[in-house]
Short mmCIF file of C-alpha atoms in Angstrom, two decimals:
data_model
loop_
_atom_site.label_atom_id
_atom_site.label_comp_id
_atom_site.label_asym_id
_atom_site.label_seq_id
_atom_site.Cartn_x
_atom_site.Cartn_y
_atom_site.Cartn_z
CA UNK L 1 -47.79 25.75 41.02
CA UNK L 2 -46.46 22.29 39.35
CA UNK L 3 -48.27 22.44 36.52
CA UNK L 4 -47.49 26.21 36.02
CA UNK L 5 -44.12 25.19 36.18
CA UNK L 6 -44.39 21.79 33.35
CA UNK L 7 -46.26 24.22 30.94
CA UNK L 8 -43.14 26.92 30.46
CA UNK L 9 -40.97 26.12 27.14
CA UNK L 10 -37.57 24.84 28.47
CA UNK L 11 -35.90 28.14 27.63
CA UNK L 12 -37.68 29.99 30.02
CA UNK L 13 -37.63 27.89 33.05
CA UNK L 14 -33.65 28.23 32.43
CA UNK L 15 -34.11 31.63 32.02
CA UNK L 16 -36.05 31.48 35.60
CA UNK L 17 -33.50 28.93 37.34
CA UNK L 18 -30.84 31.14 35.92
CA UNK L 19 -32.41 34.49 37.51
CA UNK L 20 -32.45 32.76 41.10
CA UNK L 21 -28.58 31.25 40.57
CA UNK L 22 -27.24 34.14 40.16
CA UNK L 23 -29.64 36.35 42.82
CA UNK L 24 -28.15 33.82 45.67
CA UNK L 25 -24.36 33.61 44.39
CA UNK L 26 -24.02 37.48 44.62
CA UNK L 27 -26.23 37.65 47.94
CA UNK L 28 -24.21 35.67 49.12
CA UNK L 29 -20.23 36.26 47.99
CA UNK L 30 -20.30 39.76 50.60
CA UNK L 31 -20.32 37.80 53.09
CA UNK L 32 -16.47 37.47 53.18
CA UNK L 33 -16.54 40.63 54.01
CA UNK L 34 -16.02 41.91 57.84
CA UNK L 35 -17.73 45.17 57.01
CA UNK L 36 -20.50 46.05 54.48
CA UNK L 37 -18.93 48.22 52.14
CA UNK L 38 -18.59 52.16 52.60
CA UNK L 39 -21.34 52.89 50.20
CA UNK L 40 -23.51 51.06 52.04
CA UNK L 41 -22.70 51.98 55.50
CA UNK L 42 -23.54 55.17 54.68
CA UNK L 43 -27.17 54.94 52.85
CA UNK L 44 -27.71 53.78 56.40
CA UNK L 45 -26.79 56.57 58.36
CA UNK L 46 -28.45 58.36 55.63
CA UNK L 47 -32.09 57.07 55.91
CA UNK L 48 -31.07 56.74 59.99
CA UNK L 49 -31.58 60.97 59.61
CA UNK L 50 -34.91 60.51 57.95
CA UNK L 51 -34.74 63.49 55.09
CA UNK L 52 -34.94 64.50 51.93
CA UNK L 53 -31.83 64.52 51.02
CA UNK L 54 -28.79 63.93 51.70
CA UNK L 55 -24.87 65.75 51.39
CA UNK L 56 -24.88 63.85 47.68
CA UNK L 57 -27.17 62.14 46.20
CA UNK L 58 -31.40 62.49 46.52
CA UNK L 59 -32.47 59.83 49.22
CA UNK L 60 -34.23 56.88 48.04
CA UNK L 61 -30.77 54.89 48.12
CA UNK L 62 -30.58 55.59 51.51
CA UNK L 63 -34.05 54.82 52.73
CA UNK L 64 -34.47 51.77 51.44
CA UNK L 65 -31.10 50.69 52.87
CA UNK L 66 -32.15 51.62 56.18
CA UNK L 67 -35.37 50.33 55.73
CA UNK L 68 -33.81 47.05 55.14
CA UNK L 69 -31.46 47.34 57.34
CA UNK L 70 -33.82 48.39 60.51
CA UNK L 71 -35.94 45.11 59.73
CA UNK L 72 -33.64 42.17 58.80
CA UNK L 73 -30.46 43.74 60.99
CA UNK L 74 -27.71 41.99 59.27
CA UNK L 75 -25.23 42.07 56.04
CA UNK L 76 -26.65 40.00 53.89
CA UNK L 77 -30.23 41.78 53.78
CA UNK L 78 -28.23 44.29 51.83
CA UNK L 79 -26.44 42.17 49.14
CA UNK L 80 -29.58 40.72 48.77
CA UNK L 81 -31.45 44.29 48.81
CA UNK L 82 -28.28 44.84 45.77
CA UNK L 83 -28.92 41.35 43.67
CA UNK L 84 -32.44 41.95 43.70
CA UNK L 85 -32.99 45.49 41.73
CA UNK L 86 -30.12 43.47 39.26
CA UNK L 87 -32.82 40.95 38.74
CA UNK L 88 -35.75 43.18 38.64
CA UNK L 89 -33.40 45.21 36.02
CA UNK L 90 -32.58 41.63 33.96
CA UNK L 91 -36.23 41.51 33.70
CA UNK L 92 -36.96 44.15 32.25
CA UNK L 93 -34.25 43.78 30.06
CA UNK L 94 -36.00 40.97 28.88
CA UNK L 95 -39.18 42.67 28.39
CA UNK L 96 -37.64 45.24 26.61
CA UNK L 97 -36.03 42.93 24.26
CA UNK L 98 -39.26 41.72 23.23
CA UNK L 99 -39.41 44.35 20.66
CA UNK L 100 -36.92 43.92 18.93
CA UNK L 101 -35.87 40.39 19.48
CA UNK L 102 -37.33 36.71 19.56
CA UNK L 103 -37.59 35.00 22.82
CA UNK L 104 -35.62 32.95 22.85
CA UNK L 105 -32.94 36.37 21.97
CA UNK L 106 -34.16 38.23 24.88
CA UNK L 107 -33.51 35.03 27.17
CA UNK L 108 -30.01 35.04 26.12
CA UNK L 109 -30.11 38.69 25.60
CA UNK L 110 -29.81 38.86 29.60
CA UNK L 111 -28.06 35.78 30.04
CA UNK L 112 -25.45 37.68 28.45
CA UNK L 113 -24.85 39.97 30.96
CA UNK L 114 -23.18 37.54 33.16
CA UNK L 115 -20.07 38.69 31.61
CA UNK L 116 -20.57 41.88 32.00
CA UNK L 117 -18.87 42.12 36.02
CA UNK L 118 -21.11 45.85 36.65
CA UNK L 119 -23.94 42.77 37.63
CA UNK L 120 -21.54 40.97 39.45
CA UNK L 121 -18.71 42.42 41.23
CA UNK L 122 -20.76 45.62 42.53
CA UNK L 123 -22.18 43.56 45.52
CA UNK L 124 -18.89 42.61 46.47
CA UNK L 125 -17.35 45.59 45.96
CA UNK L 126 -19.99 48.75 46.39
CA UNK L 127 -23.38 46.82 48.16
CA UNK L 128 -26.10 48.90 47.80
CA UNK L 129 -25.61 52.49 46.37
CA UNK L 130 -27.82 54.92 43.74
CA UNK L 131 -25.92 53.09 40.67
CA UNK L 132 -26.75 49.50 41.98
CA UNK L 133 -30.63 51.04 41.66
CA UNK L 134 -30.13 52.60 38.35
CA UNK L 135 -28.69 48.82 36.97
CA UNK L 136 -33.05 48.36 37.72
CA UNK L 137 -34.72 51.34 37.15
CA UNK L 138 -33.11 52.03 33.58
CA UNK L 139 -34.14 48.97 32.05
CA UNK L 140 -38.17 49.97 33.62
CA UNK L 141 -37.70 53.22 32.50
CA UNK L 142 -36.64 52.78 28.95
CA UNK L 143 -39.10 49.51 28.94
CA UNK L 144 -42.43 52.47 29.69
CA UNK L 145 -41.10 54.77 27.56
CA UNK L 146 -40.59 53.05 24.10
CA UNK L 147 -43.92 51.82 25.24
CA UNK L 148 -45.75 55.44 25.62
CA UNK L 149 -44.02 56.08 22.11
CA UNK L 150 -46.10 53.03 20.29
CA UNK L 151 -49.33 52.66 22.96
CA UNK L 152 -50.42 56.14 23.60
CA UNK L 153 -52.51 55.41 26.71
CA UNK L 154 -52.72 56.85 29.54
CA UNK L 155 -51.52 54.23 31.93
CA UNK L 156 -48.21 53.79 30.59
CA UNK L 157 -47.73 57.73 30.43
CA UNK L 158 -49.25 57.77 34.57
CA UNK L 159 -46.38 54.45 35.03
CA UNK L 160 -43.51 56.20 32.90
CA UNK L 161 -44.22 59.56 35.26
CA UNK L 162 -43.86 57.76 38.21
CA UNK L 163 -40.67 56.12 37.57
CA UNK L 164 -38.52 58.91 36.12
CA UNK L 165 -39.79 60.34 39.50
CA UNK L 166 -38.21 57.74 41.36
CA UNK L 167 -35.68 57.63 39.31
CA UNK L 168 -34.74 61.75 39.70
CA UNK L 169 -35.42 60.68 43.37
CA UNK L 170 -32.44 58.47 43.44
CA UNK L 171 -29.70 59.80 41.41
CA UNK L 172 -29.11 62.38 39.02
CA UNK L 173 -27.69 61.60 36.47
CA UNK L 174 -31.11 60.04 35.29
CA UNK L 175 -30.95 63.06 33.33
CA UNK L 176 -28.61 61.98 30.83
CA UNK L 177 -31.11 58.86 29.67
CA UNK L 178 -34.03 61.84 29.50
CA UNK L 179 -31.72 63.64 27.47
CA UNK L 180 -31.76 60.14 25.17
CA UNK L 181 -35.69 59.72 25.00
CA UNK L 182 -35.79 63.92 24.19
CA UNK L 183 -33.66 63.35 21.56
CA UNK L 184 -35.95 60.45 20.55
CA UNK L 185 -38.80 61.89 20.50
CA UNK L 186 -38.06 65.12 18.91
CA UNK L 187 -37.09 63.30 16.45
CA UNK L 188 -39.50 60.21 15.71
CA UNK L 189 -42.34 61.28 18.03
CA UNK L 190 -42.33 65.51 17.91
CA UNK L 191 -45.82 65.09 18.05
CA UNK L 192 -45.70 63.88 22.05
CA UNK L 193 -44.26 67.12 23.12
CA UNK L 194 -48.40 68.94 22.00
CA UNK L 195 -49.71 65.36 23.67
CA UNK L 196 -51.32 66.31 27.96
CA UNK L 197 -51.06 62.88 28.67
CA UNK L 198 -46.82 64.00 27.65
CA UNK L 199 -47.43 67.60 30.36
CA UNK L 200 -49.68 64.75 32.70
CA UNK L 201 -45.86 62.17 32.86
CA UNK L 202 -43.77 65.17 33.55
CA UNK L 203 -45.90 66.49 36.23
CA UNK L 204 -46.06 63.30 38.18
CA UNK L 205 -42.74 63.14 38.15
CA UNK L 206 -42.30 66.53 39.74
CA UNK L 207 -44.71 65.62 42.38
CA UNK L 208 -42.80 62.99 43.33
CA UNK L 209 -39.49 64.55 43.24
CA UNK L 210 -40.73 67.85 44.51
CA UNK L 211 -39.98 67.17 48.21
CA UNK L 212 -36.25 66.74 47.62
CA UNK L 213 -36.42 69.83 45.05
CA UNK L 214 -37.74 72.55 48.03
CA UNK L 215 -35.57 70.77 50.71
CA UNK L 216 -32.21 71.51 47.75
CA UNK L 217 -33.91 75.25 48.15
CA UNK L 218 -34.04 75.40 51.60
CA UNK L 219 -30.38 73.98 52.28
CA UNK L 220 -29.17 75.76 49.18
CA UNK L 221 -28.39 72.91 46.74
CA UNK L 222 -24.52 72.21 48.68
CA UNK L 223 -25.41 68.74 47.26
CA UNK L 224 -23.84 70.10 44.36
CA UNK L 225 -20.69 71.35 45.87
CA UNK L 226 -19.94 67.26 46.05
CA UNK L 227 -19.89 67.38 42.21
CA UNK L 228 -18.22 70.48 41.84
CA UNK L 229 -15.41 69.27 43.69
CA UNK L 230 -15.71 65.97 41.66
CA UNK L 231 -15.62 67.79 38.63
CA UNK L 232 -12.68 70.23 39.40
CA UNK L 233 -9.40 69.68 37.45
CA UNK L 234 -6.53 69.58 39.57
CA UNK L 235 -3.96 70.00 36.27
CA UNK L 236 -4.69 70.30 32.89
CA UNK L 237 -3.92 67.33 31.95
CA UNK L 238 -6.80 65.23 33.54
CA UNK L 239 -9.57 66.74 30.20
CA UNK L 240 -7.35 64.27 28.72
CA UNK L 241 -6.54 60.81 31.66
CA UNK L 242 -9.62 61.18 32.97
CA UNK L 243 -11.89 60.59 30.00
CA UNK L 244 -9.85 58.18 28.75
CA UNK L 245 -9.41 55.83 32.17
CA UNK L 246 -13.17 56.20 31.94
CA UNK L 247 -13.66 55.45 27.99
CA UNK L 248 -11.11 52.53 28.50
CA UNK L 249 -13.16 50.81 32.26
CA UNK L 250 -16.53 51.58 30.44
CA UNK L 251 -15.00 49.44 27.56
CA UNK L 252 -13.71 46.48 29.94
CA UNK L 253 -16.97 45.97 31.80
CA UNK L 254 -18.60 44.92 28.47
CA UNK L 255 -15.61 42.61 28.08
CA UNK L 256 -16.80 39.43 29.24
CA UNK L 257 -20.12 39.82 27.22
CA UNK L 258 -18.89 40.63 24.91
CA UNK L 259 -16.10 37.31 24.99
CA UNK L 260 -18.86 35.21 25.33
CA UNK L 261 -20.73 36.38 22.57
CA UNK L 262 -18.01 36.50 19.86
CA UNK L 263 -16.37 32.86 21.27
CA UNK L 264 -20.27 31.62 20.46
CA UNK L 265 -20.32 32.61 16.59
CA UNK L 266 -16.60 31.40 16.33
CA UNK L 267 -17.64 28.15 17.97
CA UNK L 268 -20.23 27.29 15.83
CA UNK L 269 -18.57 28.90 12.84
CA UNK L 270 -21.06 31.54 12.43
CA UNK L 271 -19.76 34.85 10.47
CA UNK L 272 -19.80 37.88 11.92
CA UNK L 273 -21.58 40.62 10.23
CA UNK L 274 -23.23 43.72 10.96
CA UNK L 275 -26.98 43.91 9.93
CA UNK L 276 -28.12 47.81 8.80
CA UNK L 277 -31.77 46.75 10.75
CA UNK L 278 -34.67 48.23 8.79
CA UNK L 279 -36.67 50.07 10.87
CA UNK L 280 -34.66 53.55 11.51
CA UNK L 281 -36.89 54.13 14.61
CA UNK L 282 -35.46 51.14 16.58
CA UNK L 283 -32.14 51.78 15.42
CA UNK L 284 -32.01 55.15 16.73
CA UNK L 285 -33.93 54.02 20.18
CA UNK L 286 -31.24 51.58 20.72
CA UNK L 287 -28.26 53.70 19.56
CA UNK L 288 -29.16 57.02 21.29
CA UNK L 289 -30.33 54.64 24.97
CA UNK L 290 -26.98 52.62 24.80
CA UNK L 291 -24.83 55.23 23.89
CA UNK L 292 -25.49 58.58 24.41
CA UNK L 293 -25.48 58.67 28.43
CA UNK L 294 -21.85 57.70 28.16
CA UNK L 295 -21.15 59.95 25.06
CA UNK L 296 -22.52 62.87 27.33
CA UNK L 297 -20.57 61.70 31.03
CA UNK L 298 -17.20 61.40 28.12
CA UNK L 299 -18.36 65.46 27.03
CA UNK L 300 -18.22 66.79 30.69
CA UNK L 301 -15.10 64.77 31.46
CA UNK L 302 -13.45 66.57 28.90
CA UNK L 303 -14.75 70.04 29.50
CA UNK L 304 -14.58 69.25 32.88
CA UNK L 305 -11.50 67.06 33.54
CA UNK L 306 -12.46 66.58 37.25
CA UNK L 307 -12.75 62.84 39.04
CA UNK L 308 -15.15 60.36 36.90
CA UNK L 309 -15.53 57.76 38.71
CA UNK L 310 -15.58 54.00 36.21
CA UNK L 311 -19.14 53.14 38.18
CA UNK L 312 -20.88 56.38 36.79
CA UNK L 313 -20.88 54.65 33.23
CA UNK L 314 -22.08 50.85 33.57
CA UNK L 315 -25.67 51.49 34.56
CA UNK L 316 -25.69 52.20 31.04
CA UNK L 317 -24.65 48.77 29.55
CA UNK L 318 -27.61 46.89 30.03
CA UNK L 319 -28.61 47.18 26.43
CA UNK L 320 -25.61 45.48 25.53
CA UNK L 321 -26.90 41.79 24.81
CA UNK L 322 -29.45 43.67 22.97
CA UNK L 323 -27.30 45.27 20.74
CA UNK L 324 -25.26 42.01 19.84
CA UNK L 325 -28.16 40.23 18.56
CA UNK L 326 -29.81 43.20 17.18
CA UNK L 327 -26.72 44.33 14.52
CA UNK L 328 -24.70 40.82 14.92
CA UNK L 329 -27.54 38.58 14.22
CA UNK L 330 -26.85 35.22 14.73
CA UNK L 331 -29.09 31.85 14.44
CA UNK L 332 -29.79 30.43 17.55
CA UNK L 333 -30.99 26.69 18.41
CA UNK L 334 -32.21 25.05 20.85
CA UNK L 335 -28.15 23.64 21.45
CA UNK L 336 -27.06 26.77 21.33
CA UNK L 337 -29.47 27.86 23.56
CA UNK L 338 -27.92 25.40 26.33
CA UNK L 339 -24.05 26.64 25.15
CA UNK L 340 -24.85 30.32 26.00
CA UNK L 341 -26.60 28.88 29.23
CA UNK L 342 -23.40 27.36 29.82
CA UNK L 343 -20.83 30.25 29.16
CA UNK L 344 -22.54 31.87 31.48
CA UNK L 345 -22.03 29.57 34.05
CA UNK L 346 -18.78 29.26 33.59
CA UNK L 347 -18.67 32.95 33.45
CA UNK L 348 -20.61 33.40 37.23
CA UNK L 349 -17.92 30.38 38.83
CA UNK L 350 -14.71 32.12 37.61
CA UNK L 351 -15.87 35.67 38.63
CA UNK L 352 -17.15 34.06 41.89
CA UNK L 353 -14.05 32.54 42.32
CA UNK L 354 -11.98 35.43 41.53
CA UNK L 355 -13.71 37.81 43.68
CA UNK L 356 -13.76 35.35 46.84
CA UNK L 357 -10.46 34.92 47.07
CA UNK L 358 -9.53 38.69 46.65
CA UNK L 359 -12.20 39.48 49.29
CA UNK L 360 -10.79 36.57 51.23
CA UNK L 361 -6.87 36.81 50.79
CA UNK L 362 -7.00 41.67 50.86
CA UNK L 363 -5.85 43.45 54.62
CA UNK L 364 -7.71 45.81 54.07
CA UNK L 365 -9.53 48.59 56.27
CA UNK L 366 -12.77 48.40 53.83
CA UNK L 367 -13.70 45.37 53.84
CA UNK L 368 -11.90 43.85 57.40
CA UNK L 369 -12.64 46.74 59.53
CA UNK L 370 -11.78 45.67 62.95
CA UNK L 371 -15.02 47.89 64.35
CA UNK L 372 -15.49 45.81 68.49
CA UNK L 373 -11.15 46.08 69.01
CA UNK L 374 -11.30 49.74 67.24
CA UNK L 375 -14.86 50.72 69.08
CA UNK L 376 -14.21 49.45 72.74
CA UNK L 377 -10.35 51.55 72.59
CA UNK L 378 -12.02 54.73 71.63
CA UNK L 379 -14.53 54.12 74.12
CA UNK L 380 -11.96 53.42 76.57
CA UNK L 381 -9.39 56.99 75.82
CA UNK L 382 -12.05 59.01 75.18
CA UNK L 383 -14.28 58.15 78.71
CA UNK L 384 -10.49 58.43 80.75
CA UNK L 385 -10.84 61.91 79.23
CA UNK L 386 -13.65 63.83 79.69
CA UNK L 387 -15.80 61.04 82.00
CA UNK L 388 -18.88 60.90 80.11
CA UNK L 389 -19.63 58.43 76.80
CA UNK L 390 -18.35 59.57 73.37
CA UNK L 391 -21.23 60.43 71.32
CA UNK L 392 -19.82 62.23 67.73
CA UNK L 393 -17.66 60.91 66.20
CA UNK L 394 -15.23 62.95 63.07
CA UNK L 395 -13.05 62.80 60.66
CA UNK L 396 -12.70 60.23 57.29
CA UNK L 397 -15.98 58.63 57.44
CA UNK L 398 -14.48 55.01 56.34
CA UNK L 399 -13.24 55.09 59.68
CA UNK L 400 -15.98 56.55 61.34
CA UNK L 401 -18.93 54.45 59.28
CA UNK L 402 -18.74 51.37 60.85
CA UNK L 403 -18.38 52.20 64.67
CA UNK L 404 -21.77 54.61 64.39
CA UNK L 405 -23.13 51.97 61.65
CA UNK L 406 -22.41 48.44 64.02
CA UNK L 407 -22.95 49.85 67.63
CA UNK L 408 -26.22 52.27 66.76
CA UNK L 409 -27.37 51.11 70.40
CA UNK L 410 -24.50 54.00 71.95
CA UNK L 411 -26.34 56.57 69.22
CA UNK L 412 -23.27 57.26 67.89
CA UNK L 413 -23.34 60.97 65.39
CA UNK L 414 -21.01 60.83 62.48
CA UNK L 415 -20.14 64.43 61.70
CA UNK L 416 -20.86 63.81 57.66
CA UNK L 417 -18.38 65.51 55.33
CA UNK L 418 -20.96 68.93 54.20
CA UNK L 419 -18.55 70.03 51.68
CA UNK L 420 -18.62 73.61 53.66
CA UNK L 421 -22.09 73.71 54.25
CA UNK L 422 -23.27 73.42 58.12
CA UNK L 423 -24.81 70.37 58.57
CA UNK L 424 -28.38 69.95 58.71
CA UNK L 425 -28.49 67.04 61.17
CA UNK L 426 -26.15 67.71 64.11
CA UNK L 427 -27.29 69.76 66.88
CA UNK L 428 -24.58 72.41 66.55
CA UNK L 429 -24.73 73.58 69.85
CA UNK L 430 -24.76 70.09 71.07
CA UNK L 431 -22.01 69.17 69.05
CA UNK L 432 -20.00 72.19 70.67
CA UNK L 433 -21.26 71.25 74.14
CA UNK L 434 -20.50 67.40 73.76
CA UNK L 435 -17.22 67.49 72.27
CA UNK L 436 -16.09 65.10 69.79
CA UNK L 437 -13.56 61.90 68.76
CA UNK L 438 -11.81 62.95 65.78
CA UNK L 439 -9.74 60.02 63.83
CA UNK L 440 -8.24 59.99 60.51
CA UNK L 441 -5.56 58.41 57.85
CA UNK L 442 -3.07 61.74 58.47
CA UNK L 443 -2.27 64.01 60.98
CA UNK L 444 -2.96 66.78 57.67
CA UNK L 445 -5.98 64.92 56.80
CA UNK L 446 -7.64 64.83 60.84
CA UNK L 447 -6.52 68.72 61.10
CA UNK L 448 -8.78 69.46 57.55
CA UNK L 449 -11.95 67.40 59.23
CA UNK L 450 -11.03 68.89 63.05
CA UNK L 451 -11.15 72.80 61.25
CA UNK L 452 -14.22 72.17 59.21
CA UNK L 453 -16.07 71.20 62.20
CA UNK L 454 -15.02 74.30 64.01
CA UNK L 455 -14.54 76.98 61.38
CA UNK L 456 -14.35 79.45 64.10
CA UNK L 457 -10.91 78.22 65.47
CA UNK L 458 -8.10 80.12 65.11
CA UNK L 459 -5.87 79.75 62.48
CA UNK L 460 -2.88 78.90 65.53
CA UNK L 461 -4.58 77.40 67.35
CA UNK L 462 -2.32 74.00 68.49
CA UNK L 463 -2.81 70.45 69.38
CA UNK L 464 -0.69 66.68 69.53
CA UNK L 465 -2.56 64.25 66.92
CA UNK L 466 -2.38 60.93 68.94
CA UNK L 467 -0.59 58.37 67.18
CA UNK L 468 -3.21 54.84 66.97
CA UNK L 469 -2.18 51.66 65.79
CA UNK L 470 -4.51 48.64 65.51
CA UNK L 471 -3.98 45.25 63.38
CA UNK L 472 -6.52 43.44 61.11
CA UNK L 473 -6.40 39.80 59.46
CA UNK L 474 -7.75 38.65 56.12
CA UNK L 475 -10.01 35.34 56.53
CA UNK L 476 -6.56 33.05 56.28
CA UNK L 477 -5.46 35.08 59.67
CA UNK L 478 -2.71 36.67 57.64
CA UNK L 479 -2.03 40.39 59.52
CA UNK L 480 -1.77 43.74 58.49
CA UNK L 481 -0.29 46.91 60.52
CA UNK L 482 -2.26 50.15 60.19
CA UNK L 483 -1.94 53.47 62.33
CA UNK L 484 -4.17 56.36 61.91
CA UNK L 485 -4.17 60.12 64.05
CA UNK L 486 -6.64 60.55 66.40
CA UNK L 487 -7.68 63.90 68.89
CA UNK L 488 -10.66 64.71 71.18
CA UNK L 489 -12.46 68.10 70.77
CA UNK L 490 -13.55 68.08 74.46
CA UNK L 491 -16.79 69.12 75.92
CA UNK L 492 -17.04 72.11 76.30
CA UNK L 493 -17.50 73.17 80.44
CA UNK L 494 -20.16 75.51 81.30
#
């Protein structure tokens, strides 16, 4: 091991050290919170259902989150899993870079991504979710696609099929990157569409995705109702404002990386010029994979006018460092490598302090939910009124999921929003018989969740929501009071 380390180049040693530092720093930031982010809690719960689909996505993220949490039973394991995927993505960004750049610039194309806050901010606020998985898998997918286009072997095509299937088993958004790849192949490698290897790869991807497809067919594609709701415009102005804000946030997320690169150019007094590459194939490979998925998102947003969450575009910026070195080339000496490294570590420190401070001072239920206090109150209220243990929790999932996940020994069932479709995971007869405790932010939202769960309630069904107040504290002991509403739908008497 010592001999292996000594034989490594100076740059590779520091690249490995950078990956380790990044992994440890950003795996630890989330521990400032008292509960996992909602996306991670959803993943644990979805995975615990052992099914081939979820109300929003294919099952991969849920499976991985649940398995990790079930084995290690710590919040840290989820944050570590998140950054492990990002480090995996970094490694394949480097390997992809080697098709276009020399070794030193390939290392730096990864190190520069430290200024792209979707690789750092993501753990503290989103934990582990399908978007984080794509941060790891899309560089891998792009790498093997390039290899298939230039090294036409059965092994590469087989691996590409496996990776594609796994990506689809994670998030439907994978189709945007595949569309960019298909367009590139149509322009420069049209003959692959006549190749048996290509169809072998497609078959493998289809077989991997097939269990989820059968699940979708069985349940009438009800997860697509989620996207229909997200993409539905509330007014005509959304067709302008949503894509514009999406674009602004995409530029914002890479500002740190752009600043690091061009700051180096200015300090080293290197001329900033656009270099038109000689290879049209490489030029369009980088442009299509770097920008086409984002452009498709923007076009969809303009036509649909629905909600465009900025993080839907974050996973497509893995080629930012490659594009900078490829289109705005600079000379890199040994001291310049150190300069980039120091800038990246400085950016890491600043971002860590900023995010750590924000997570520490905020008094938000999403990150500082007092689970023991609220769950004990709910149990006491329920048992006083019904004389039996509480089993079903309904309402806003950000109020109910922490109670379910952190009290898993009580076998609580969360009533997920299945967008009007009957939940495949709830025994309807047992649910009606057992009753449910509903909790939500407002009386209107509470009413909506109750009527979704009990879809046969008469229009004139009347009840009185109960106001419930609780206090939470930030890391410095500063308190904030929240007011929510609950209602007990009592068990059905025989």
